[in-house]
Short mmCIF file of C-alpha atoms in Angstrom, two decimals:
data_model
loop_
_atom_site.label_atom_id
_atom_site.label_comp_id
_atom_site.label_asym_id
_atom_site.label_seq_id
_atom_site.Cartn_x
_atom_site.Cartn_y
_atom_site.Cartn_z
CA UNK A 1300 -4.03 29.73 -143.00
CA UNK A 1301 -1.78 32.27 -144.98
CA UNK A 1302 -2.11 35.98 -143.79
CA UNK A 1303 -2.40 38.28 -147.17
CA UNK A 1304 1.50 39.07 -147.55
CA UNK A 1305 2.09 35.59 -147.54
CA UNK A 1306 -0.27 34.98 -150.22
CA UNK A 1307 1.15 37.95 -151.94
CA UNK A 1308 4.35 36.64 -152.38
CA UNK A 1309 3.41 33.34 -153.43
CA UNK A 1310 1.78 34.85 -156.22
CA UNK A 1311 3.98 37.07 -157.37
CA UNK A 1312 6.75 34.20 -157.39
CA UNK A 1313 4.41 31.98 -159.25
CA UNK A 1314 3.85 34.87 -161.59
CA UNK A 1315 8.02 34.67 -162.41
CA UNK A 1316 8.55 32.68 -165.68
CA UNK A 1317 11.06 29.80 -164.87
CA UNK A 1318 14.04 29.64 -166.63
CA UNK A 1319 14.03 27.26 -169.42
CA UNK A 1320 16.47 24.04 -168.55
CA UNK A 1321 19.70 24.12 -170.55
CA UNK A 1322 19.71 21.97 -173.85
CA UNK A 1323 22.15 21.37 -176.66
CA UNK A 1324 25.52 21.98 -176.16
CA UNK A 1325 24.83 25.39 -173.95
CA UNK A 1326 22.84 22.75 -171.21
CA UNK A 1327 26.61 20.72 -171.82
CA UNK A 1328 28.93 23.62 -170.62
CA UNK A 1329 26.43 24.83 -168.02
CA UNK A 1330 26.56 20.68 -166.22
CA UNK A 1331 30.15 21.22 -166.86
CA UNK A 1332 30.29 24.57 -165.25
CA UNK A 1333 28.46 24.02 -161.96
CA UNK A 1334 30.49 20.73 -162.04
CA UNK A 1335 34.18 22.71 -161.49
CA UNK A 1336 32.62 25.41 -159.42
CA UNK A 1337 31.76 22.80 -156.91
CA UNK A 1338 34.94 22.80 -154.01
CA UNK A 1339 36.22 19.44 -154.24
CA UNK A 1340 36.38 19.66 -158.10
CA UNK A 1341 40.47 20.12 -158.62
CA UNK A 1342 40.86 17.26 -156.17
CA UNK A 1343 39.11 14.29 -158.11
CA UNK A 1344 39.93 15.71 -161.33
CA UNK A 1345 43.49 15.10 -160.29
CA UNK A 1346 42.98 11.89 -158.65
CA UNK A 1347 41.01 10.66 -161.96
CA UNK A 1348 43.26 11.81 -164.48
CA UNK A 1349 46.37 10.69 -162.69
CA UNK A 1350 44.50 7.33 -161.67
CA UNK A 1351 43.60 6.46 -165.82
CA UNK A 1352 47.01 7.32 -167.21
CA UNK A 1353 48.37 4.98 -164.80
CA UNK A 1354 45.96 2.49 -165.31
CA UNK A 1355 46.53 3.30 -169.33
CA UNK A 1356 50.29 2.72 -168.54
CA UNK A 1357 50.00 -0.88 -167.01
CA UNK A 1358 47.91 -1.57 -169.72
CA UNK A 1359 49.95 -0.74 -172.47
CA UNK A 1360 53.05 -1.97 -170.70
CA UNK A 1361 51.63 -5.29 -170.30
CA UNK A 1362 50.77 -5.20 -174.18
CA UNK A 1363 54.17 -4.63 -175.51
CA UNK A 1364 56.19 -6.34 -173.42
CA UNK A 1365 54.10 -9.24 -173.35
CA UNK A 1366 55.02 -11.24 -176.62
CA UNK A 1367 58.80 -11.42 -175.39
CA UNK A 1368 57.98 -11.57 -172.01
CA UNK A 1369 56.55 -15.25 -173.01
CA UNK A 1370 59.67 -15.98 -175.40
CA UNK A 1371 62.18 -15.40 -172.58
CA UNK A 1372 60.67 -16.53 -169.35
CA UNK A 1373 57.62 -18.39 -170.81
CA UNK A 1374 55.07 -15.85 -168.99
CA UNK A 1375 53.87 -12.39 -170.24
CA UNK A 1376 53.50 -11.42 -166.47
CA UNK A 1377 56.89 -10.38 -165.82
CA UNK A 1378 56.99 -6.98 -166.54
CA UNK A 1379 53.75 -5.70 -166.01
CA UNK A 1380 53.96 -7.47 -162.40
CA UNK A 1381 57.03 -5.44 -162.35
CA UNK A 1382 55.73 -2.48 -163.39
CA UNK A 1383 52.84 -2.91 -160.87
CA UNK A 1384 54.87 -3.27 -157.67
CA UNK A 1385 56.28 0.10 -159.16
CA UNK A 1386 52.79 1.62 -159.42
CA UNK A 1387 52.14 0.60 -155.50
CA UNK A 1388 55.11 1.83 -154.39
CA UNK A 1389 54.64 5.10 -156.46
CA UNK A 1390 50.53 4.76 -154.81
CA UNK A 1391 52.77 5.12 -151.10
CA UNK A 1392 54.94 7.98 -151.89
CA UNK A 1393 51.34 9.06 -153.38
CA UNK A 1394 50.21 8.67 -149.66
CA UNK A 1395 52.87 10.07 -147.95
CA UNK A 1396 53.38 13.34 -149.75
CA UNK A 1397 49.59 14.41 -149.47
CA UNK A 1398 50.03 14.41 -145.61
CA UNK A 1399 53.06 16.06 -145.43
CA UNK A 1400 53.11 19.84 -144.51
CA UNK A 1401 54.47 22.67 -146.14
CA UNK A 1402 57.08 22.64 -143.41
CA UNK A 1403 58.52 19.20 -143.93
CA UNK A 1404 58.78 19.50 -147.99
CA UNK A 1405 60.84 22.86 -147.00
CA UNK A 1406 62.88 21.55 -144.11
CA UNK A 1407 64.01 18.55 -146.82
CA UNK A 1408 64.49 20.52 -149.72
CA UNK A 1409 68.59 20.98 -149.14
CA UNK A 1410 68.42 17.58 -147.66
CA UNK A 1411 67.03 16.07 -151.02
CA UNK A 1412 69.46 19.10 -153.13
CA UNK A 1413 72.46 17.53 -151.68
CA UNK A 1414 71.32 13.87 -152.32
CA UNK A 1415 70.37 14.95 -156.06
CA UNK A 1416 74.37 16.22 -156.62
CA UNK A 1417 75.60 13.60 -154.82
CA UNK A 1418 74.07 10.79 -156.84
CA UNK A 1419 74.33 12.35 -160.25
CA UNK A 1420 78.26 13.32 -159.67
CA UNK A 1421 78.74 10.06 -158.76
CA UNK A 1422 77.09 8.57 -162.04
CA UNK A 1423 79.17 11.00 -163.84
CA UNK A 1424 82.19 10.14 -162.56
CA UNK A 1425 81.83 6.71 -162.74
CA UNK A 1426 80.96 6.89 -166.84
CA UNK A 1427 83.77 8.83 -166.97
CA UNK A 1428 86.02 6.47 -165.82
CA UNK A 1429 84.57 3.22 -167.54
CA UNK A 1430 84.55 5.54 -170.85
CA UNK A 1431 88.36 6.54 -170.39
CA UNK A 1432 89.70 3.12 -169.15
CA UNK A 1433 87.71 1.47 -172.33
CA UNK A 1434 89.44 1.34 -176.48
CA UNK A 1435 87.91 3.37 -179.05
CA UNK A 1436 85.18 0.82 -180.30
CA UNK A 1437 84.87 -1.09 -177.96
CA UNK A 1438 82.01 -1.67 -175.71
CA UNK A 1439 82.58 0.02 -172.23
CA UNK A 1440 82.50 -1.94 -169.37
CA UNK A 1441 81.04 -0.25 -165.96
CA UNK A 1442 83.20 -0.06 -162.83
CA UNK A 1443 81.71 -1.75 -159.99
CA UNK A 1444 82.41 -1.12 -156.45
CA UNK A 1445 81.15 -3.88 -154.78
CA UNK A 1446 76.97 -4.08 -155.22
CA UNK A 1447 77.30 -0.61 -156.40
CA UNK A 1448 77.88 0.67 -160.10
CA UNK A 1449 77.17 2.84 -162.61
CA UNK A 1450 75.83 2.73 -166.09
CA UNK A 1451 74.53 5.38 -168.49
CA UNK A 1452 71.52 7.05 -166.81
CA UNK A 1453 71.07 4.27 -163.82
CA UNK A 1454 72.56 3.52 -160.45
CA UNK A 1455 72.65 -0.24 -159.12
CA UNK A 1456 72.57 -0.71 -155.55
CA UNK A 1457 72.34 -4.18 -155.17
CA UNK A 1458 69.61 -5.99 -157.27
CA UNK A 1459 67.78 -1.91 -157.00
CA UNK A 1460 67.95 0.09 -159.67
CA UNK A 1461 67.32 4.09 -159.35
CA UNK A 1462 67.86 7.11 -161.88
CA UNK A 1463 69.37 9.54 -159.72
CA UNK A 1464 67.61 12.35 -162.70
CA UNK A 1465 64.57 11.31 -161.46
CA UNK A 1466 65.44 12.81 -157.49
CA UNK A 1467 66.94 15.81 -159.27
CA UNK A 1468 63.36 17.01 -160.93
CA UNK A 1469 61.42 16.84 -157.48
CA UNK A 1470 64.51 18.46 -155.52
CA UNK A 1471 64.55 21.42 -157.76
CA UNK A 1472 61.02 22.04 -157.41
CA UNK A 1473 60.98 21.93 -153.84
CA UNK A 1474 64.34 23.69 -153.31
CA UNK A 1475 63.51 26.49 -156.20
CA UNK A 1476 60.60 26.99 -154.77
CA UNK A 1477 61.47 27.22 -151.00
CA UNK A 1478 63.95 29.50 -152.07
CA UNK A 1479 62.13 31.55 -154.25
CA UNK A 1480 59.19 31.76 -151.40
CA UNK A 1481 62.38 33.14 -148.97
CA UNK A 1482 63.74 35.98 -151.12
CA UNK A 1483 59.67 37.34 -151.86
CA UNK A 1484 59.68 40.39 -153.88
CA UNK A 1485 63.82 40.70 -154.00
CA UNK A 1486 63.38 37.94 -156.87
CA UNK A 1487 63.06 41.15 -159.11
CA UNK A 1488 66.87 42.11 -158.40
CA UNK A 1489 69.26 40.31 -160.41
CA UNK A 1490 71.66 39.61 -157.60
CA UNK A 1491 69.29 37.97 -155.69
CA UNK A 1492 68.47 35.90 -158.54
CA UNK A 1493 71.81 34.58 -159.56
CA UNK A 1494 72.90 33.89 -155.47
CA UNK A 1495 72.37 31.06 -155.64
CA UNK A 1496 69.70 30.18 -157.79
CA UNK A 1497 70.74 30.28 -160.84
CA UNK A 1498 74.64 29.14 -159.97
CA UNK A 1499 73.38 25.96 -158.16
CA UNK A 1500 70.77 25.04 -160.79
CA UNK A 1501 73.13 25.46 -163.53
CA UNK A 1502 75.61 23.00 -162.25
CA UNK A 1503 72.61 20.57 -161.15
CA UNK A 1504 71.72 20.87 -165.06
CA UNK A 1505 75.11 20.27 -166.39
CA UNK A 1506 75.50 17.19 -163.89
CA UNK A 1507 71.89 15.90 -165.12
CA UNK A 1508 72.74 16.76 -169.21
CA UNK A 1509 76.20 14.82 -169.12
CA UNK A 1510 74.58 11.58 -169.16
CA UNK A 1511 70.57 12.67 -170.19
CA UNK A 1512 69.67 15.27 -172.37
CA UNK A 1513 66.15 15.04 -172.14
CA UNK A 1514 65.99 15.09 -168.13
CA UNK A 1515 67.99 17.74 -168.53
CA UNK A 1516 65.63 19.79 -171.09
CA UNK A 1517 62.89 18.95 -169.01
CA UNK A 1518 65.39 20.43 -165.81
CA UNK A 1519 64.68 23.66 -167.65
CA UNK A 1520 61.09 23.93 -168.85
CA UNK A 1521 60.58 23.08 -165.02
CA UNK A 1522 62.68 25.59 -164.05
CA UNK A 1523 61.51 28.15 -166.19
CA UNK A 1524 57.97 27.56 -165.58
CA UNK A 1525 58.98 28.24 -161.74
CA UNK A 1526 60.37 31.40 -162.61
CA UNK A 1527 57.45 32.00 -164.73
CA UNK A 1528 54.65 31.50 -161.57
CA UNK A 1529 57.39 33.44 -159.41
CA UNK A 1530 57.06 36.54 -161.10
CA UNK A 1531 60.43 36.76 -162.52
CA UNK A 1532 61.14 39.24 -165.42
CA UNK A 1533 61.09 38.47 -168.83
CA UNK A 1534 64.98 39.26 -169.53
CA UNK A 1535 65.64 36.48 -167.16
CA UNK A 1536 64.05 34.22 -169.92
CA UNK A 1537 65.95 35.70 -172.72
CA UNK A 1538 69.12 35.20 -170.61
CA UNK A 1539 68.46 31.34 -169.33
CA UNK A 1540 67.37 30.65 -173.28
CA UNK A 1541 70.89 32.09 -174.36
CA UNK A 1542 72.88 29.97 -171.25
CA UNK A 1543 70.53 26.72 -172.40
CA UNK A 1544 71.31 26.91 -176.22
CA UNK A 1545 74.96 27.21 -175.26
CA UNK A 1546 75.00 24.11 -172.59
CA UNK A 1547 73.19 21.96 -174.65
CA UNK A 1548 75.25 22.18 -178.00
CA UNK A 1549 78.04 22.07 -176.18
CA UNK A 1550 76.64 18.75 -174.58
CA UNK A 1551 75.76 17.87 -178.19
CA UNK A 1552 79.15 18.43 -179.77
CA UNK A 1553 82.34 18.15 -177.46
CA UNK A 1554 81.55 14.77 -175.28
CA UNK A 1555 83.16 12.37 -177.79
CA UNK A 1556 81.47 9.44 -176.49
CA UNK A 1557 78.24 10.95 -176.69
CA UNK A 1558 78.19 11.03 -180.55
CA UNK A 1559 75.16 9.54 -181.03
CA UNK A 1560 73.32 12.74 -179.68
CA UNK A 1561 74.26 14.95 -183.21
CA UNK A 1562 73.18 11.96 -184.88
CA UNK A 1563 69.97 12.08 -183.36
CA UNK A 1564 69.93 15.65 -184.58
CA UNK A 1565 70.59 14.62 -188.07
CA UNK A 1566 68.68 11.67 -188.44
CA UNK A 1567 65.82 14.55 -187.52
CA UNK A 1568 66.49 17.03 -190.26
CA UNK A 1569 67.09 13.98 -192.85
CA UNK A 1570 65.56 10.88 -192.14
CA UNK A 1571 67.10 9.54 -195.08
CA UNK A 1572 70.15 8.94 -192.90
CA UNK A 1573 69.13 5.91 -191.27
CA UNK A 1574 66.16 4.96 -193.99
CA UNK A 1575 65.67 0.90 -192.63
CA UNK A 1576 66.21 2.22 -188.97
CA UNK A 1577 68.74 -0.47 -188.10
CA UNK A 1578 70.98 1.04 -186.05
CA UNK A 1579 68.85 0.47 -182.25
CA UNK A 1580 69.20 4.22 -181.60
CA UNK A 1581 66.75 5.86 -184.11
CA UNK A 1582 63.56 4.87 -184.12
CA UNK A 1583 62.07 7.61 -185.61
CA UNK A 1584 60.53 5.81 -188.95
CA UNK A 1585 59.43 3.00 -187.39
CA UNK A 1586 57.52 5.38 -185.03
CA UNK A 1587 55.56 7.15 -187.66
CA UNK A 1588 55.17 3.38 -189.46
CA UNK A 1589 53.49 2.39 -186.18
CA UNK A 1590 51.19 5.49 -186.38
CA UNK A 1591 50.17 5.12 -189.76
CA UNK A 1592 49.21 1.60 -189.12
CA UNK A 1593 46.84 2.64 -186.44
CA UNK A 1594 44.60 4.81 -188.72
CA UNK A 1595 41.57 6.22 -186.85
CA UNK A 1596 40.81 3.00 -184.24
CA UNK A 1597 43.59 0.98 -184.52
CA UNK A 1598 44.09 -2.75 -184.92
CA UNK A 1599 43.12 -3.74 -181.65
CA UNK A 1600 44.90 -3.99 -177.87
CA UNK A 1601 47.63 -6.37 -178.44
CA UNK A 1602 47.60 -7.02 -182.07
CA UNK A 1603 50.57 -4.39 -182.67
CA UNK A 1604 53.79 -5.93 -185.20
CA UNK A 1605 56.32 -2.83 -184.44
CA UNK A 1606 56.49 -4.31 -180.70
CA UNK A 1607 57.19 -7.30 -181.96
CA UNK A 1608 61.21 -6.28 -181.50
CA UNK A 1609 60.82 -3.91 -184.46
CA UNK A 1610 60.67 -0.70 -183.10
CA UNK A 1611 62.98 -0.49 -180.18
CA UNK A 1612 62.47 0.81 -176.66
CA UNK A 1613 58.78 0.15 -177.66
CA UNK A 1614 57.74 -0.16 -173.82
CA UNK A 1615 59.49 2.88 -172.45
CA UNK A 1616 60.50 6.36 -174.79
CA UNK A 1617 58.38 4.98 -177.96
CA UNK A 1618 55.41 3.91 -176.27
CA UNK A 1619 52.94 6.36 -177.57
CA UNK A 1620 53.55 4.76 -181.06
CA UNK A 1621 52.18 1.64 -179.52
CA UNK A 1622 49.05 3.65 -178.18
CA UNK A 1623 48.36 4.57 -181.95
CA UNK A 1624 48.57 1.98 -183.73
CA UNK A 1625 46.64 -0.55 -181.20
CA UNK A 1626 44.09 2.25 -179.91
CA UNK A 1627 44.54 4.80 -183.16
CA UNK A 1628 43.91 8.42 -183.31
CA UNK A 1629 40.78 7.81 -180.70
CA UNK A 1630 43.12 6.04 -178.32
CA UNK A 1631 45.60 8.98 -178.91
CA UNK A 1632 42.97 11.47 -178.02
CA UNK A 1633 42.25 10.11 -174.82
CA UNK A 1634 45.99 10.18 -173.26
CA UNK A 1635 46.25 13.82 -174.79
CA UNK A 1636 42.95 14.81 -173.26
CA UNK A 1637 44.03 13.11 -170.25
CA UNK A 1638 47.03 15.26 -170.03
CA UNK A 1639 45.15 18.33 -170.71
CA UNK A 1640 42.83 17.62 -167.86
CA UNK A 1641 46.26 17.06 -165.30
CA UNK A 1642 47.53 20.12 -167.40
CA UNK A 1643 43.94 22.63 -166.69
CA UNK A 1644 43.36 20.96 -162.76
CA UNK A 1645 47.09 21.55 -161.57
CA UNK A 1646 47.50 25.62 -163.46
CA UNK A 1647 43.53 25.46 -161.35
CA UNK A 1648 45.16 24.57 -158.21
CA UNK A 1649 48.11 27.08 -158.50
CA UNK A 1650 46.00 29.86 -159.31
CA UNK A 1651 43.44 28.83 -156.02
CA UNK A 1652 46.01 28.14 -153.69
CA UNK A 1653 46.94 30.79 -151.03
CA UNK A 1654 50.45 29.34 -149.80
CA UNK A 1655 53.06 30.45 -151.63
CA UNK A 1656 55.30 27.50 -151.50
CA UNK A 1657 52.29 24.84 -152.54
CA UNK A 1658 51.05 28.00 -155.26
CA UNK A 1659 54.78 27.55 -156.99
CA UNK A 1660 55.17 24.15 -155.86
CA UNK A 1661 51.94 23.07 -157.94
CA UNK A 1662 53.16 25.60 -160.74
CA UNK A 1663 56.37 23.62 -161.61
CA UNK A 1664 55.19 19.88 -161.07
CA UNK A 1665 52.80 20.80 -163.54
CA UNK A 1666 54.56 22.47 -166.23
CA UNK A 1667 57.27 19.31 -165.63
CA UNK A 1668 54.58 16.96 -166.69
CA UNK A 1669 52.91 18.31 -169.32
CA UNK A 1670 56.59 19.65 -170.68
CA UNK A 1671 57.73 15.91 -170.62
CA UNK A 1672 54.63 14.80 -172.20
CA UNK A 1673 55.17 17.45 -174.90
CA UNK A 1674 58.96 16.38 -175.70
CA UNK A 1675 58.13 12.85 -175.64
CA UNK A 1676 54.94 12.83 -177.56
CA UNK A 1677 56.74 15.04 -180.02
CA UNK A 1678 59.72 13.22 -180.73
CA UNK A 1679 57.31 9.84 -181.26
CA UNK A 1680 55.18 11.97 -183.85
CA UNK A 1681 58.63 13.77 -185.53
CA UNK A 1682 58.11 17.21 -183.94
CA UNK A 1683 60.80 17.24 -182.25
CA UNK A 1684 64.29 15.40 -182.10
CA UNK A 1685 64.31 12.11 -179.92
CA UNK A 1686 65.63 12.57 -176.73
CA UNK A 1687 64.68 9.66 -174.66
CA UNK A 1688 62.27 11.02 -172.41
CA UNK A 1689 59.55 8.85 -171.07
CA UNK A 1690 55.86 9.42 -171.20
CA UNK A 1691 54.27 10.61 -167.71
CA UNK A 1692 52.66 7.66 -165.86
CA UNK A 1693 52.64 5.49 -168.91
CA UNK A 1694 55.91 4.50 -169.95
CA UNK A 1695 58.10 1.48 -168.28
CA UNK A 1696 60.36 2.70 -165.55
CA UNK A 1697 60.21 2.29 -161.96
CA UNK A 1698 61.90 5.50 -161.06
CA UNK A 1699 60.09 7.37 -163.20
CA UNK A 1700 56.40 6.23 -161.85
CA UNK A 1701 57.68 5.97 -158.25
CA UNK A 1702 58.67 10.04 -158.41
CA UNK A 1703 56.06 10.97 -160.56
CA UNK A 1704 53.15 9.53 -158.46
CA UNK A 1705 55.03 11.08 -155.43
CA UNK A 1706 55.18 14.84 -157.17
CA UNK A 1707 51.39 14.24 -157.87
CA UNK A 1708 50.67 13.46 -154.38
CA UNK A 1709 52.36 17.05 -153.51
CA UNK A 1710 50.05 18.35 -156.24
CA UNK A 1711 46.85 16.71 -154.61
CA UNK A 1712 47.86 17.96 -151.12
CA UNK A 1713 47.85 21.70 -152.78
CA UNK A 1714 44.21 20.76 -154.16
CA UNK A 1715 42.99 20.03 -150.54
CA UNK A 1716 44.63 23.32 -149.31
CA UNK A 1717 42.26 25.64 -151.80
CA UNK A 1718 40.13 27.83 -149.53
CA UNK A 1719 36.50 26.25 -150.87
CA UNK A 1720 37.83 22.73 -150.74
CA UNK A 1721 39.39 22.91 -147.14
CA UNK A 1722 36.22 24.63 -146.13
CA UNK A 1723 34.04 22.05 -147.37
CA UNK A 1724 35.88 19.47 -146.05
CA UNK A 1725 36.19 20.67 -142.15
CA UNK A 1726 32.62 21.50 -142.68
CA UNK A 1727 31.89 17.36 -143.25
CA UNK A 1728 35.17 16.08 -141.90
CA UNK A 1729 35.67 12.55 -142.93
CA UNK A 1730 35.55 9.84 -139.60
CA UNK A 1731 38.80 9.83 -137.84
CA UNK A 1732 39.79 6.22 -139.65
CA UNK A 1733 39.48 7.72 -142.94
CA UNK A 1734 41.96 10.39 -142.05
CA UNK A 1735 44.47 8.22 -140.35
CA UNK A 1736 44.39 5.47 -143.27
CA UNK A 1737 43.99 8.71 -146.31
CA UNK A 1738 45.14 11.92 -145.37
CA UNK A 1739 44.35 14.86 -142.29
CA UNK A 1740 42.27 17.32 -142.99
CA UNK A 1741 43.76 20.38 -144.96
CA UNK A 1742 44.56 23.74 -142.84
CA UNK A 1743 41.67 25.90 -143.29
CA UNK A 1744 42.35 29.71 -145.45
CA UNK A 1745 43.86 32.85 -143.46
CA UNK A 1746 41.77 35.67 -142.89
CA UNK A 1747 42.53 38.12 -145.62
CA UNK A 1748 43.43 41.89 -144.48
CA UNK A 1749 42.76 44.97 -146.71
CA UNK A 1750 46.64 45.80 -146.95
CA UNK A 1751 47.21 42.16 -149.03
CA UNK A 1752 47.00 43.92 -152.27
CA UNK A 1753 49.88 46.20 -152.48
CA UNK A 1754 52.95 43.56 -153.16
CA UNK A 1755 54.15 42.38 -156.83
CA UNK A 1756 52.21 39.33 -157.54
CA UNK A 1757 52.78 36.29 -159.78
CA UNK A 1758 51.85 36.21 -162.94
CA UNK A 1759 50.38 32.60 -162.73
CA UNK A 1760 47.94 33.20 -159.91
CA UNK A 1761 47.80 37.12 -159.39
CA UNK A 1762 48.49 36.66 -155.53
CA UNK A 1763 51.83 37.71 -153.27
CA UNK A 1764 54.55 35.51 -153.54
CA UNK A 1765 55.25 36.41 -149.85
CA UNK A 1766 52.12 37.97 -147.59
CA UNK A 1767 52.09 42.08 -146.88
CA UNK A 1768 53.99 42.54 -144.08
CA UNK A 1769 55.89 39.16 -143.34
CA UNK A 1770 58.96 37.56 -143.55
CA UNK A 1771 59.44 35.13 -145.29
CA UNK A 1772 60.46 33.02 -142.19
CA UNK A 1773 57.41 34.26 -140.92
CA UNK A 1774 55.28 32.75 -143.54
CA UNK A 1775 57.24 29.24 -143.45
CA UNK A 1776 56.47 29.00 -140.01
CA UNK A 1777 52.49 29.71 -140.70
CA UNK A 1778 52.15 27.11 -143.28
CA UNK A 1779 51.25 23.65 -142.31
#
């Protein structure tokens, strides 16, 4: 039996009119809605839109290189078996940096600074000295020392094969960010933004740019998007965009054996240059011939013709052409909207974060992938001039995929840390198996105190770079 107050309320709820159900394209947004507000959301958006471009990458990998694959070795496994072993390796540095702490990624980052100069002024040096010791014309010959040599962007150890440019991205996103984390609020001086920051990364950029252009254009829009979540002000920009015009025509115009860089820039502003595209470095028509073949759903996976040794580096810097003219403008779409999905979760993350180091940390490895994505997309499409770059996750290169999948495993171990998601997972911890074979269980959120709101904030998150009232040695050791 009800007593009358029940019975009361029961009516007057029944009375209520329930809200009509979503339809149309309103019903659409308001799925979509409660399906980011729930706490786990930046997490498997990341894991899914990392996990397709990869799988997109093998894909396409094993589609271009295929057809010659079979003509030289009489199997079309090769590469993408090659590629694959890449793609696990890349799954365990994947692994490996989601269960590292904050501590660890800031006790290596001068560790991983030094190994960065190291390597690339070794690789510079070494050019150097084949391009010197070789005749005008003439093809230069790399210097070996022992296993170990040099040539162009790559370093052979043995039958291994590493791009030292690679190292350098991920080492100036944890050191720039350790160090910006340290100085806190003096960022806004500009002595305390040129010692050493700026020095160091200048010279990292100059090392990187000598040999790669485009690592080293990507250097900066990864650098400036850390100063960007840091807070820094905006004549800083105006300042690095001066010093960056300057380095990079001079690293256009006075290395003689690096001519083919201003012809890259001409062949840009006139195609007409290089109209049949024969000389191997420009493959900027044969690009837009593949795109144009594609038309809106392409001819089919694996019935390309410019990857038939017609369009070179096909596999690696030009692969996006391949994309549209086997998969078209839908195919296209997808990898774009998959990059705008890595681009919207990892900006999510950096803005949900309360950690400092993981809030700037997240900041920069995103900005490095969609600005990579940008340059190479837009040098396939004739936006921009070619530089080489390769596409995020989807191009051929070990190196590349190996320190990519490892920067994205940093960027999922920022998504656990958010305050809902950490919550939600000590509230239903996984069994102890699944955190021993995956990854530990994120530290749960500080308290917050009423005095947290008084320090400059970033302008990519609104939060402190350093807490009210701490050090910033303080704060490293409090991180975990």
């Amino acid at each position: 039996m009800r007593g009358d107050g029940e019975q009361d309320t029961v009516a007057a709820a029944a009375s209520v009119p329930a809200a009509p159900p979503g339809n149309g394209i309103l019903g659409w947004f308001d799925a979509l809605r409660g399906l980011l507000d729930r706490p786990l959301a930046s997490y498997y958006l990341l894991l899914s839109s990392v996990g397709l471009l990869v799988f997109i990458g093998l894909t396409m990998v094993f589609s271009v290189t295929g057809i010659e694959s079979v003509a030289d070795n009489g199997s079309p496994f090769g590469p993408v078996f090659k590629q694959t072993i890449f793609a696990v390796v890349g799954l365990v540095a994947f692994w490996v940096c989601q269960r590292l702490p904050v501590r660890t990624f800031r006790a290596i980052a001068v560790p991983l600074l030094i190994a960065a100069f190291v390597l690339m002024g070794f690789v510079d040096l070494m050019g150097w000295l084949a391009a010197s010791r070789t005749p005008p014309g003439a093809e230069v010959n790399p210097i070996h020392l022992g296993p170990i040599w040099a040539e162009d962007l790559w370093l052979h150890l043995g039958g291994v094969q590493v791009q030292p440019a690679e190292l350098a991205k991920v080492a100036l996103v944890v050191w720039g960010a350790d160090l910006l984390v340290r100085k806190g609020r003096m960022i806004l001086s500009w002595r305390e933004l040129f010692l050493p920051l700026l020095p160091v990364t200048v010279v990292l950029l100059l090392l990187v740019g000598y040999n790669d252009l485009g690592s080293m254009i990507c250097l900066v829009v990864l650098f400036t998007g850390l100063l960007w979540a840091a807070g820094a002000r905006l004549p800083v920009f105006g300042w690095l965009g001066g010093l960056v015009v300057a380095g990079v025509l001079a690293l256009i115009l006075l290395p003689a054996e690096k001519d083919y860089r201003l012809a890259r820039i001409k062949v840009f502003f006139d195609p007409s240059i290089d109209a049949d595209a024969t000389a191997g470095r420009y493959q900027y028509l044969r690009g837009l011939w593949a795109i144009g073949n594609g038309g809106w759903f392409g001819v089919g996976l694996g019935e390309s013709q410019l990857k038939w040794g017609r369009l070179p580096n096909a596999h690696n810097d030009f692969i996006f052409a391949i994309v549209a003219e086997e998969l078209g403008v839908v195919g296209c779409l997808v990898v774009l909207v998959l990059f705008g999905m890595l681009t919207y979760t990892g900006l999510r993350i950096a803005r949900r974060v309360e950690d400092p180091f993981r809030r700037l940390v997240a900041a920069a490895i995103t900005i490095w992938f969609v600005g990579q994505a940008i340059i190479n997309i837009g040098g396939v499409v004739g936006l921009m001039p070619i530089t080489g770059l390769p596409l995020p996750f989807i191009s051929d290169g070990g190196s590349a995929l190996v320190v990519a999948l490892g920067a994205a495993g940093m960027l999922s171990s920022a998504a656990r840390a958010e305050p809902d998601c950490a919550r939600a997972m000590h509230a239903r911890p996984p069994r102890k198996w699944v955190r021993l074979l995956w990854a530990p269980l994120p530290p749960l959120p500080r308290a917050r105190s009423e005095s947290d709101g008084d320090v400059p904030s970033t302008r990519a998150t609104g939060r402190p770079l350093v807490p009210n009232g701490s050090s910033p040695g303080r704060t490293r050791g409090r991180s975990s």
